[in-house]
Tab-separated table of C-alpha atoms and ligand atoms in Angstrom:
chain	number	residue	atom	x	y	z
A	1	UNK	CA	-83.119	-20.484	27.743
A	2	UNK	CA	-85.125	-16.948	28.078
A	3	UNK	CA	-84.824	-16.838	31.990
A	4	UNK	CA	-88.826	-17.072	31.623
A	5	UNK	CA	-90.179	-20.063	33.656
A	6	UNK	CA	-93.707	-21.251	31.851
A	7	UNK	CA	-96.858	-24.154	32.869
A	8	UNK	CA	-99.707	-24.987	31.123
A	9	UNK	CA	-102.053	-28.019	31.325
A	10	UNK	CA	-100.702	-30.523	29.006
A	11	UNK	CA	-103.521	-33.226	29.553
A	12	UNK	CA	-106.908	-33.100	27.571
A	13	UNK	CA	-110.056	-31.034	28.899
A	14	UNK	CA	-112.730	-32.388	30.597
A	15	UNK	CA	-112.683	-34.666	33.929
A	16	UNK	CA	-109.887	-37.103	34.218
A	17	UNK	CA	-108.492	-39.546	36.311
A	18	UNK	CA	-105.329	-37.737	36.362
A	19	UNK	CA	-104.744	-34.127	34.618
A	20	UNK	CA	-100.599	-33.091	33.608
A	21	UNK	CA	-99.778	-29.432	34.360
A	22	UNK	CA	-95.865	-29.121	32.889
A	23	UNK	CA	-93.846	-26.609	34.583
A	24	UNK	CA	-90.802	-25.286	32.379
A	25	UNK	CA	-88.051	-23.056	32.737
A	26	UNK	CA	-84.817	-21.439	35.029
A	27	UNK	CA	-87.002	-20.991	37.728
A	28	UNK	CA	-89.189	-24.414	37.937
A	29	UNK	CA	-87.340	-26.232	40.451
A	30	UNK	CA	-87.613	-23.621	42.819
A	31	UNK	CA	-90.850	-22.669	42.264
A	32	UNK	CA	-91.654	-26.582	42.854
A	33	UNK	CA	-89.616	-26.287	45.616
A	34	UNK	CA	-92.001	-23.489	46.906
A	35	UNK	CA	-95.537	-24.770	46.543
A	36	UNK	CA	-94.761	-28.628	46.777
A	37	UNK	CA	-94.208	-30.724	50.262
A	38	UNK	CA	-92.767	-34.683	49.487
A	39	UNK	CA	-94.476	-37.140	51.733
A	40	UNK	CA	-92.597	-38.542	54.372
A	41	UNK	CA	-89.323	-37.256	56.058
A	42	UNK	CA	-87.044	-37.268	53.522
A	43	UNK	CA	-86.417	-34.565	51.526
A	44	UNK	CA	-86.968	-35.164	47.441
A	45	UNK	CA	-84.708	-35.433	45.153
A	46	UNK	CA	-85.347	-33.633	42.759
A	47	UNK	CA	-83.492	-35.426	39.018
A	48	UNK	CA	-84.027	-35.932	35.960
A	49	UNK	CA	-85.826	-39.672	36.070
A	50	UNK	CA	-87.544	-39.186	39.322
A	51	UNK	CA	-91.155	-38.745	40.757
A	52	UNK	CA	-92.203	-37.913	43.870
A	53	UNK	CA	-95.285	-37.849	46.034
A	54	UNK	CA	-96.368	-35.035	47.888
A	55	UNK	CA	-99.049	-32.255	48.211
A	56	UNK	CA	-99.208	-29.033	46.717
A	57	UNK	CA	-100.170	-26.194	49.358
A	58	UNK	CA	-100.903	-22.403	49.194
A	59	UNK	CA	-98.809	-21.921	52.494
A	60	UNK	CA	-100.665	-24.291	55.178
A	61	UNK	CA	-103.949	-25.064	52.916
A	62	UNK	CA	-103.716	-28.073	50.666
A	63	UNK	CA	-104.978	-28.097	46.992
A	64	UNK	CA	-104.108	-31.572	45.864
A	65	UNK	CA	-102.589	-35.057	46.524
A	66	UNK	CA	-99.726	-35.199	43.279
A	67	UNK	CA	-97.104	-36.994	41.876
A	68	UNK	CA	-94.139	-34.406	40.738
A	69	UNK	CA	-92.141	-36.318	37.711
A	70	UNK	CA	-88.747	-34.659	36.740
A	71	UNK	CA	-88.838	-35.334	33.176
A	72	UNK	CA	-85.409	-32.893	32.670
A	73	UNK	CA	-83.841	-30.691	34.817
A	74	UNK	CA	-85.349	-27.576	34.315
A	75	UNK	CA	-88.589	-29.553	33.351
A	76	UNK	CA	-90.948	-31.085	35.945
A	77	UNK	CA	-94.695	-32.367	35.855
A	78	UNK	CA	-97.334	-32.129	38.044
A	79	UNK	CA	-99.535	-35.492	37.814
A	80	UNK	CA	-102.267	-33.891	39.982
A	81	UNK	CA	-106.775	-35.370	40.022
A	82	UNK	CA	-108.132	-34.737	36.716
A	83	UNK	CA	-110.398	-31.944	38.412
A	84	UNK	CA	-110.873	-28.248	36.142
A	85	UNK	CA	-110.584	-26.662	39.578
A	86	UNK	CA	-107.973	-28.174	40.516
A	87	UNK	CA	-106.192	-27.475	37.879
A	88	UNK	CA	-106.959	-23.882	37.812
A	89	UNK	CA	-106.108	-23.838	41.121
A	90	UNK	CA	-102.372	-24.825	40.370
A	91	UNK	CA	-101.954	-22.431	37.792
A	92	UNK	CA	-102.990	-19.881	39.858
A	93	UNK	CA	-100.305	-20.424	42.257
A	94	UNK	CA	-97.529	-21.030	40.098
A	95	UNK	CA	-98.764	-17.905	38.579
A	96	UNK	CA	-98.581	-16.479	41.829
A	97	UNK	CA	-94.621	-17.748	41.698
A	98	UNK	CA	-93.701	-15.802	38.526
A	99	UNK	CA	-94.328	-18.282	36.328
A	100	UNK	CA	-96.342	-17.380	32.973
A	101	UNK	CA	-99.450	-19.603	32.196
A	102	UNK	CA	-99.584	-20.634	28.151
A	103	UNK	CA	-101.573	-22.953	25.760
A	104	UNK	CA	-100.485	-26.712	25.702
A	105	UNK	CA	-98.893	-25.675	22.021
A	106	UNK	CA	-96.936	-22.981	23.358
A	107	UNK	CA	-95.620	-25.452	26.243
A	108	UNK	CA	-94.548	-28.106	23.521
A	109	UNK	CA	-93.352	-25.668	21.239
A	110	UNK	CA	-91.146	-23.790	23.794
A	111	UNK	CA	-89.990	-26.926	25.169
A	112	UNK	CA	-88.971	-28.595	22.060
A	113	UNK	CA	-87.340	-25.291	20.688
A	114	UNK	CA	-84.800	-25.869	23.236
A	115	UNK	CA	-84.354	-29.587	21.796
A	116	UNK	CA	-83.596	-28.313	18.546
A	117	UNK	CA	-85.976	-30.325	16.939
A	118	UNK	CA	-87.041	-29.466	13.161
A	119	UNK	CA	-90.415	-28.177	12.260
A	120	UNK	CA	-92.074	-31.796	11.151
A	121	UNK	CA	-90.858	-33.393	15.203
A	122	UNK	CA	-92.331	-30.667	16.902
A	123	UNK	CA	-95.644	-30.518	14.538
A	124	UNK	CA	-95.354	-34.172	15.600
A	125	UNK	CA	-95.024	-32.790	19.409
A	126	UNK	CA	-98.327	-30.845	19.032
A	127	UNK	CA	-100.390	-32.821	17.122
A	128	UNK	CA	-99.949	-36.328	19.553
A	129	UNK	CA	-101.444	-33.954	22.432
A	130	UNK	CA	-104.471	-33.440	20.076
A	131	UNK	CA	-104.731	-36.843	18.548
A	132	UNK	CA	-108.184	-38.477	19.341
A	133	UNK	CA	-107.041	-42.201	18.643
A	134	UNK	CA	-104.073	-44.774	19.719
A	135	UNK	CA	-103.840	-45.685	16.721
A	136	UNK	CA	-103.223	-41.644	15.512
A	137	UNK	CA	-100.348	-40.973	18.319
A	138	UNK	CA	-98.842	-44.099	16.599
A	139	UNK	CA	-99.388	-42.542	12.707
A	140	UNK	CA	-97.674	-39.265	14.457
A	141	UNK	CA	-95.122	-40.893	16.567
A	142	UNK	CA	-93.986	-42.788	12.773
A	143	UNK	CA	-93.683	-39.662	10.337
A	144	UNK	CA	-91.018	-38.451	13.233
A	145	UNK	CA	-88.534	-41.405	13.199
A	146	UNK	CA	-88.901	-42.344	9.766
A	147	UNK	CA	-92.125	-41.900	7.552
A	148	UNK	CA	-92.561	-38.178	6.593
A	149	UNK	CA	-89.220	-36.456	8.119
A	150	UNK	CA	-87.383	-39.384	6.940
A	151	UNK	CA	-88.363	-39.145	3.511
A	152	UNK	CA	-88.154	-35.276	3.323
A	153	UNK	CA	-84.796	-35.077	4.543
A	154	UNK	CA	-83.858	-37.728	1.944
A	155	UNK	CA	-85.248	-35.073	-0.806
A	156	UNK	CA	-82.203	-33.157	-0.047
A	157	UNK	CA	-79.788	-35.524	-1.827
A	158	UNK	CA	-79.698	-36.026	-4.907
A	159	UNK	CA	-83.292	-37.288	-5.797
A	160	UNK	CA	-84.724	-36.633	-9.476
A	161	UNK	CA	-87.507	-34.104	-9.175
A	162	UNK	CA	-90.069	-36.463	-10.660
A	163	UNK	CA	-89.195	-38.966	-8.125
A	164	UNK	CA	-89.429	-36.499	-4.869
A	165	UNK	CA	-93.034	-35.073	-6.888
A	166	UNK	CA	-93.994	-38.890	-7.092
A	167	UNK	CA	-93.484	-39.419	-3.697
A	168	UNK	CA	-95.058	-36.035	-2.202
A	169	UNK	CA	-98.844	-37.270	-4.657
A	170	UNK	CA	-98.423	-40.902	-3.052
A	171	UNK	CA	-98.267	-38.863	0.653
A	172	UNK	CA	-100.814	-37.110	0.037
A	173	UNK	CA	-103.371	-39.773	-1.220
A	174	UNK	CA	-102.414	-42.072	2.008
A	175	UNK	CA	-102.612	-38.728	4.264
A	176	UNK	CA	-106.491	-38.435	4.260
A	177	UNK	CA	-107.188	-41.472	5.530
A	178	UNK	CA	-104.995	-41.166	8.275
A	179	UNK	CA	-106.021	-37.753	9.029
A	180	UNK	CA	-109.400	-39.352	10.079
A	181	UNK	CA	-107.494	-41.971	12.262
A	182	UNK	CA	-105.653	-39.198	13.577
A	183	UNK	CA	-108.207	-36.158	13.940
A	184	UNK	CA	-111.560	-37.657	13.422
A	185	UNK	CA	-113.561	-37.332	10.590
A	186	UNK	CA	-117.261	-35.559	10.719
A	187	UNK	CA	-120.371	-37.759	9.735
A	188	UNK	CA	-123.609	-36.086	8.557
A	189	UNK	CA	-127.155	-37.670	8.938
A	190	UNK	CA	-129.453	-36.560	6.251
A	191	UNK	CA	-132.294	-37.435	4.243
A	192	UNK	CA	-136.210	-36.980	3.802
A	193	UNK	CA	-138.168	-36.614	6.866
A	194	UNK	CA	-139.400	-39.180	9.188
A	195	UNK	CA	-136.713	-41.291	8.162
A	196	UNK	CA	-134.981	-42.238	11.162
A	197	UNK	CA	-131.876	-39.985	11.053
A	198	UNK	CA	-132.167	-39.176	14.714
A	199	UNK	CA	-132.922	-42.593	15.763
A	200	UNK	CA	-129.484	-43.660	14.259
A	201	UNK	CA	-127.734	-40.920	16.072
A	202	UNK	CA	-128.702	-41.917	18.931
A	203	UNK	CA	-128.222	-45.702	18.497
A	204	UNK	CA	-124.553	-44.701	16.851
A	205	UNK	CA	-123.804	-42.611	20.385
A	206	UNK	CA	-125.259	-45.275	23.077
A	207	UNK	CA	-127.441	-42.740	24.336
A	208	UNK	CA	-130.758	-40.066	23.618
A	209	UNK	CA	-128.648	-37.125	22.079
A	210	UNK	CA	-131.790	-36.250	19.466
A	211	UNK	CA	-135.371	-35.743	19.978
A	212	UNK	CA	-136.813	-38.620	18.107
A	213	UNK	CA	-140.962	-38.388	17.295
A	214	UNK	CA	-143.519	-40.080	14.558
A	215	UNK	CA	-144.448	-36.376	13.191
A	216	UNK	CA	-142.176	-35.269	10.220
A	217	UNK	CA	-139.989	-32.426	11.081
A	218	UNK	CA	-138.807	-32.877	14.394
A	219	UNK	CA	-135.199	-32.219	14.263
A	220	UNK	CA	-135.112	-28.539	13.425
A	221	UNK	CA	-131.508	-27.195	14.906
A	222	UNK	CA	-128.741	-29.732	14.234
A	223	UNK	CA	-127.330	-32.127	16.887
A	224	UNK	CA	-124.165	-33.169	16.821
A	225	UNK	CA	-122.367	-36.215	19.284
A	226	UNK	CA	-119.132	-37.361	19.507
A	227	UNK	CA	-118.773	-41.211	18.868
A	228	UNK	CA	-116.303	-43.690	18.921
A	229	UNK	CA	-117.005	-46.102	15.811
A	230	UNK	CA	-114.464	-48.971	16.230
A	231	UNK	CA	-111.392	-47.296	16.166
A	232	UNK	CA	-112.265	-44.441	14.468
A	233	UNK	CA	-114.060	-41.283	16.016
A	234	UNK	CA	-116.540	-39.484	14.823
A	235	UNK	CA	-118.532	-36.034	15.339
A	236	UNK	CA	-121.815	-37.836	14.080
A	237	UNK	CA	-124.389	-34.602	13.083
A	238	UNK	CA	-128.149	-35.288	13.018
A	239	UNK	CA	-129.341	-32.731	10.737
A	240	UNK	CA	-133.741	-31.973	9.707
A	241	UNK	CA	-135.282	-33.610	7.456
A	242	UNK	CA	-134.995	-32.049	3.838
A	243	UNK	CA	-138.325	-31.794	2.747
A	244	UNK	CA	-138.547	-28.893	-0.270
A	245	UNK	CA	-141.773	-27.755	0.782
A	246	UNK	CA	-140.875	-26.920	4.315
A	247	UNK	CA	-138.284	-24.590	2.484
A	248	UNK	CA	-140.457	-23.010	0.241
A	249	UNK	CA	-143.344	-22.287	2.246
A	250	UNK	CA	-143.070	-22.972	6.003
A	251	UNK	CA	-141.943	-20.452	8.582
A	252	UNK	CA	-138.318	-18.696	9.070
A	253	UNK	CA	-137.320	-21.581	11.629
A	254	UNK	CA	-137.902	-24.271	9.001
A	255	UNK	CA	-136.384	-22.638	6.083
A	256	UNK	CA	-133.390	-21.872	8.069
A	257	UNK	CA	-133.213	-25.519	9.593
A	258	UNK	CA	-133.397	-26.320	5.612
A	259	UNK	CA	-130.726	-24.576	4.945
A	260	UNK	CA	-128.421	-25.614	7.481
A	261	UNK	CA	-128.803	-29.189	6.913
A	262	UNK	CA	-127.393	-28.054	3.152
A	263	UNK	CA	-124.891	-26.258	4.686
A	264	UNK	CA	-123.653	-29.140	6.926
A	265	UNK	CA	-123.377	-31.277	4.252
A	266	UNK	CA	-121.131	-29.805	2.086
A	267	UNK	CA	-118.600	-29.693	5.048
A	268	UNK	CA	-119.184	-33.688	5.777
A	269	UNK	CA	-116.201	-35.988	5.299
A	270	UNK	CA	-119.123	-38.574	4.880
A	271	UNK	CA	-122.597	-38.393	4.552
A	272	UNK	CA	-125.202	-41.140	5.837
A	273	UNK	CA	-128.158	-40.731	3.384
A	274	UNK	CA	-131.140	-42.047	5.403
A	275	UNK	CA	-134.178	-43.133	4.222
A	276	UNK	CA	-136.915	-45.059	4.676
A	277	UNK	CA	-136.990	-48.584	3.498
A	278	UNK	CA	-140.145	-48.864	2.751
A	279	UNK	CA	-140.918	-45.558	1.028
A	280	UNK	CA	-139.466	-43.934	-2.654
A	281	UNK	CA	-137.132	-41.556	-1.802
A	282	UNK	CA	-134.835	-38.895	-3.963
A	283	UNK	CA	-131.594	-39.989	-4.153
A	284	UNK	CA	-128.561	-38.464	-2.259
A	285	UNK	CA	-128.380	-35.579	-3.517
A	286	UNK	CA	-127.424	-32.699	-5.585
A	287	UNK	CA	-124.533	-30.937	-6.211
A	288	UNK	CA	-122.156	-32.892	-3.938
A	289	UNK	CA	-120.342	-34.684	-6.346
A	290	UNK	CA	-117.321	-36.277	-4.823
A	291	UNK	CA	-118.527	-36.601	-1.272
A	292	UNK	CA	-118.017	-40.321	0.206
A	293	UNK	CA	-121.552	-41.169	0.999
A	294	UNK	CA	-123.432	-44.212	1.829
A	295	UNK	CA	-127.159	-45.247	1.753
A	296	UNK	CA	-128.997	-46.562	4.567
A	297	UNK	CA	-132.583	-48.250	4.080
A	298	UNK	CA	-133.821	-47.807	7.428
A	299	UNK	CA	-136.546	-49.514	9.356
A	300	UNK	CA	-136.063	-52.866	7.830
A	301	UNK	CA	-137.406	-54.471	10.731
A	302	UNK	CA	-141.097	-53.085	8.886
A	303	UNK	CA	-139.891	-55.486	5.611
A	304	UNK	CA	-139.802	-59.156	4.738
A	305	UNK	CA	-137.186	-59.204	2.434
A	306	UNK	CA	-134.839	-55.839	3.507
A	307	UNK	CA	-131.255	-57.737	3.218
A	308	UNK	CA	-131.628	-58.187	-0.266
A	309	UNK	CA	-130.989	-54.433	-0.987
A	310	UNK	CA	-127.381	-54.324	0.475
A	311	UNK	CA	-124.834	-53.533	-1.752
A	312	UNK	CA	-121.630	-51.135	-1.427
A	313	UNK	CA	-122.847	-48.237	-0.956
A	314	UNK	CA	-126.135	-49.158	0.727
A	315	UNK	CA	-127.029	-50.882	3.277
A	316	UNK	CA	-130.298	-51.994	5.318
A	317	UNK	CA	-130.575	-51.407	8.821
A	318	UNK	CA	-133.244	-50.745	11.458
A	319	UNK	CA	-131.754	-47.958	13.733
A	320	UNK	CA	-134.958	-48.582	16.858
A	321	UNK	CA	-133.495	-52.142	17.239
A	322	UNK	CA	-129.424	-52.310	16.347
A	323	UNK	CA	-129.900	-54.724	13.335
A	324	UNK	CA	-127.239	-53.869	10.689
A	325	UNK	CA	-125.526	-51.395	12.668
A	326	UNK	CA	-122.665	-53.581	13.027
A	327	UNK	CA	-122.408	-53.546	9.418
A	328	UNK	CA	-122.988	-49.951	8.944
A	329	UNK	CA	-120.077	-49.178	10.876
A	330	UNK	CA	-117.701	-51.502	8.992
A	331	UNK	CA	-118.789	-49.815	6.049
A	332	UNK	CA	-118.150	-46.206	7.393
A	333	UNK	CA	-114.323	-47.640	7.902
A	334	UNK	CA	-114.304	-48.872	4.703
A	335	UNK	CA	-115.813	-45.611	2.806
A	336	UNK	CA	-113.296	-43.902	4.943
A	337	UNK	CA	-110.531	-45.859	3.944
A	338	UNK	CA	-109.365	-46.135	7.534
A	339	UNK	CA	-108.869	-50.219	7.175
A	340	UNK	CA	-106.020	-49.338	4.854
A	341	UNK	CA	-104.306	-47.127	6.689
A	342	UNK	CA	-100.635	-48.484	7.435
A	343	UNK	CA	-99.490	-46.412	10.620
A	344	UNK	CA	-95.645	-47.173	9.721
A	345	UNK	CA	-96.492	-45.704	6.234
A	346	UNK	CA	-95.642	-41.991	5.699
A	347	UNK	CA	-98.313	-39.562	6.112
A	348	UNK	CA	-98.726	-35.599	6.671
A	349	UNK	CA	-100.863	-34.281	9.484
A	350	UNK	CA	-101.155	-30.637	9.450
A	351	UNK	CA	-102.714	-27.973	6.912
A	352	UNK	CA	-98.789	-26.255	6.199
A	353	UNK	CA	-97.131	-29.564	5.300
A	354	UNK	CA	-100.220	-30.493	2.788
A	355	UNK	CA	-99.785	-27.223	1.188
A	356	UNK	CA	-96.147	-27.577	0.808
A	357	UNK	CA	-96.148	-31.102	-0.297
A	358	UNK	CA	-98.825	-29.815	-3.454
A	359	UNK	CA	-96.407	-27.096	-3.823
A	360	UNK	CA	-93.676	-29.411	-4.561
A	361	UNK	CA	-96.264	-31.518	-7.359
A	362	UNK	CA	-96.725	-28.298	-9.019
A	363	UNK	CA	-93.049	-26.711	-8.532
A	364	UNK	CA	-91.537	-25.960	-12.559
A	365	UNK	CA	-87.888	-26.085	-11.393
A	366	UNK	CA	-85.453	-28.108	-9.001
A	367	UNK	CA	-84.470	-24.681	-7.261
A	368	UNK	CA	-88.290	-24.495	-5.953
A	369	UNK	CA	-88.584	-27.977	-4.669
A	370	UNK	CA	-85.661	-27.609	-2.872
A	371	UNK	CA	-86.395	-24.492	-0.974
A	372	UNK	CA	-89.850	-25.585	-0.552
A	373	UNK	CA	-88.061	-28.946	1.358
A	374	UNK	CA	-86.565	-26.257	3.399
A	375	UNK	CA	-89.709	-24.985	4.243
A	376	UNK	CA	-91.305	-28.081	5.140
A	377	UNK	CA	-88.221	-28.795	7.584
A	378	UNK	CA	-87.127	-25.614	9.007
A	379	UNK	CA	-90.119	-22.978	8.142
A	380	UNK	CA	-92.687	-21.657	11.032
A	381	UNK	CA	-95.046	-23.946	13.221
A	382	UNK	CA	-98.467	-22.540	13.551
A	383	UNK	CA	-99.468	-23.196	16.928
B	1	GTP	N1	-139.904	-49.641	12.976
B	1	GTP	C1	-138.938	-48.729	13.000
B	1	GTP	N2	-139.204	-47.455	13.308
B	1	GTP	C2	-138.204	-46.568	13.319
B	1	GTP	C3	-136.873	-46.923	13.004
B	1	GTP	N3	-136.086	-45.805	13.084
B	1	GTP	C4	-136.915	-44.803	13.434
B	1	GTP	N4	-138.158	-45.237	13.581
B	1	GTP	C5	-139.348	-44.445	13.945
B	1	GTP	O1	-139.565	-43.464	12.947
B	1	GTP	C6	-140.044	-42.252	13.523
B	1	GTP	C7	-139.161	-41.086	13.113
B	1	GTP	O2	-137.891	-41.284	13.679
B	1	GTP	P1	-136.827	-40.089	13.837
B	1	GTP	O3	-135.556	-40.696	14.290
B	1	GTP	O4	-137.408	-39.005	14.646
B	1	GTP	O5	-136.745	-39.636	12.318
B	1	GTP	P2	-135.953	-38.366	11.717
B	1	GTP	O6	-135.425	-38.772	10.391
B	1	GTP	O7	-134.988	-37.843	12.689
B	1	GTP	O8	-137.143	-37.348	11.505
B	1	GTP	P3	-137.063	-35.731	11.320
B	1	GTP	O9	-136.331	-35.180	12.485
B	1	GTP	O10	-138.499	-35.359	11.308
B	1	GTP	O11	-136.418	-35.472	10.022
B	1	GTP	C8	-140.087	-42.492	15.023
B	1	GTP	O12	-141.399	-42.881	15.379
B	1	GTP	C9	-139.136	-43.657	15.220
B	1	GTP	O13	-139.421	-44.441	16.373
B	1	GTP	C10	-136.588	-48.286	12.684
B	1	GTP	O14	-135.473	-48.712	12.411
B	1	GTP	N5	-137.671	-49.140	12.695
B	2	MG	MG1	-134.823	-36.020	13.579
């Protein structure tokens, strides 16, 4: 250990029930020892496998009601209220103490240094704290144990290069699905004006994020919401209306909303194409070639007959009253391929182990696989 004692707040932003502030190092039991009081008479005993309940003070004055957890013995946790202020309180004093405030990565990483852990368990490590599903932690908490460090170690025996190449393509086809399971995936609205794109944001979030009006070109700036779909969440964007003539001869504010709903686009994992039922409207469009993207006939409620145009890549809803938005969202899983996903399967979950794994497919000798196997298992974490 460096003799350096370190705490950061290991618990996601935002108000909480309860917020984690880990406190590592030579020096964190006494520095616990300093700025935490046990209830009750006894003293605490402070081992690995223990909590205890107390309050944390600046001398007399109390900051917080906590639970300390001894997770190790240079390695303690402060459960304290889920409460920014709180928080920042804390670190304050234990910065007060000596000890050196860092990012939640830093924590993990410094922590599981001294675990000698290789470089796919603690990527593991950091990417659980920013996981935004169960069902992700649980994709993560597999490619340690067995899936992906499992199957990379194995590379180092004797495999046949095709075989290890093989498996690295078959990883990386199952790893974007779970990626969305694990991270999220972004969901654009667009689609002519007036069509109901904001309507549907709002209906998708449970509550008004977007202006919505009866006069085409409302949205102008985009507005984004973060939604849970199912088990999958999303950053849904609401995005104007594309309508060429507001590019080509409206004012500065509409051209550049024009081009930012363009822009948006291209960075979608999926794109809801909205339009209006009852109306001709272009097709999705353009140049994005590739892009998973379904069509949504909206205001079907206006129609007699507005089921009948369902097929797999469309669907017809009415976003004002919830009708077919049951569907819609079974059909953003399936576009997304998240039904598939098999969390025991083996995945990888961050940017350097994708580019290593297409190194491997495209590797022209043994001698590069193998240090490139090195790489994935012992080479830098980017925190
Ligand atoms: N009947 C019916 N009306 C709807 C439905 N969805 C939206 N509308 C109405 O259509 C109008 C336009 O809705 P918005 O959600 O603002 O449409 P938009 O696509 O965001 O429009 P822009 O921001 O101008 O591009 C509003 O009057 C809505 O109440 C629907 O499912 N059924
Ligand atoms: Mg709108």
């Amino acid at each position: 250990m460096s003799g350096e004692t370190i705490a950061a707040v290991l618990s996601g932003k935002g108000t909480g029930a309860i917020a984690a502030i880990g406190v590592w190092g030579d020096t964190a039991e006494k520095t616990i020892r300093k700025i935490f009081r046990p209830k009750g008479e006894k003293s605490a005993r402070y081992e690995k496998g223990f909590s205890v309940l107390g309050t944390i003070r600046n001398k007399e004055e109390i900051i917080d009601e906590v639970i300390i957890a001894c997770e190790d013995t240079e390695y303690f946790c402060i459960n304290c209220h889920g409460n920014q202020l709180i928080e920042t309180d804390i670190l304050r004093l234990l910065q007060r103490q000596g000890t050196n405030i860092v990012s939640a990565g830093q924590f993990l990483l410094k922590t599981s240094l001294d675990k000698q852990l290789n470089t796919i368990e603690i990527e593991a490590k950091l990417a659980i704290a920013q996981a935004k599903t169960l069902e992700g932690t649980k994709i993560i908490r597999n490619q340690t144990n067995t899936g992906l460090n499992r199957i990379v170690q194995n590379w180092q025996k004797n495999i046949p290069p095709e075989d290890i190449k093989a498996e690295a393509k078959k990883i990386l086809e199952l790893s974007k699905s779970a990626g969305y399971l694990i991270y999220g995936a972004k969901v654009v609205l667009a689609g002519p004006t007036n069509s109901g794109k904001s309507t549907l944001l709002n209906c998708l979030a449970g509550k008004q994020k977007a202006i919505v009006t009866d006069v085409a070109g409302t949205t102008r700036d985009w507005v984004s919401a973060e939604c849970k779909l199912g088990k999958l969440h999303c950053e849904i964007i609401d995005t104007a209306g594309i309508d060429e003539t507001l590019f080509s001869k409206s004012c500065n504010a509409d051209k550049e909303a024009q081009k930012k709903a363009k822009e948006l686009l291209k960075s979608a994992d999926l794109i809801i194409w909205v339009i209006d039922a009852a109306k001709k409207a272009p097709d999705p469009f353009f140049s994005l070639k590739g892009k998973p993207t379904i069509t949504v006939l909206n205001k079907s409620d206006l129609l007699a007959d507005a089921g009948t145009a369902a097929s797999v890549d469309t669907i017809a809803i009415s976003a004002k009253f919830g009708n077919g938005v049951e569907k819609l969202i079974k059909k953003i899983h399936l576009k997304l391929g998240i039904d598939s996903v098999n969390t025991k399967e083996a995945v990888c979950f961050t940017d350097r182990q994708r580019g290593l794994l297409e190194q491997i497919i495209s590797a022209d000798s043994k001698e590069s696989i193998l240090s490139t196997i090195s790489e994935l298992l012992n080479g830098k974490v980017c925190v």
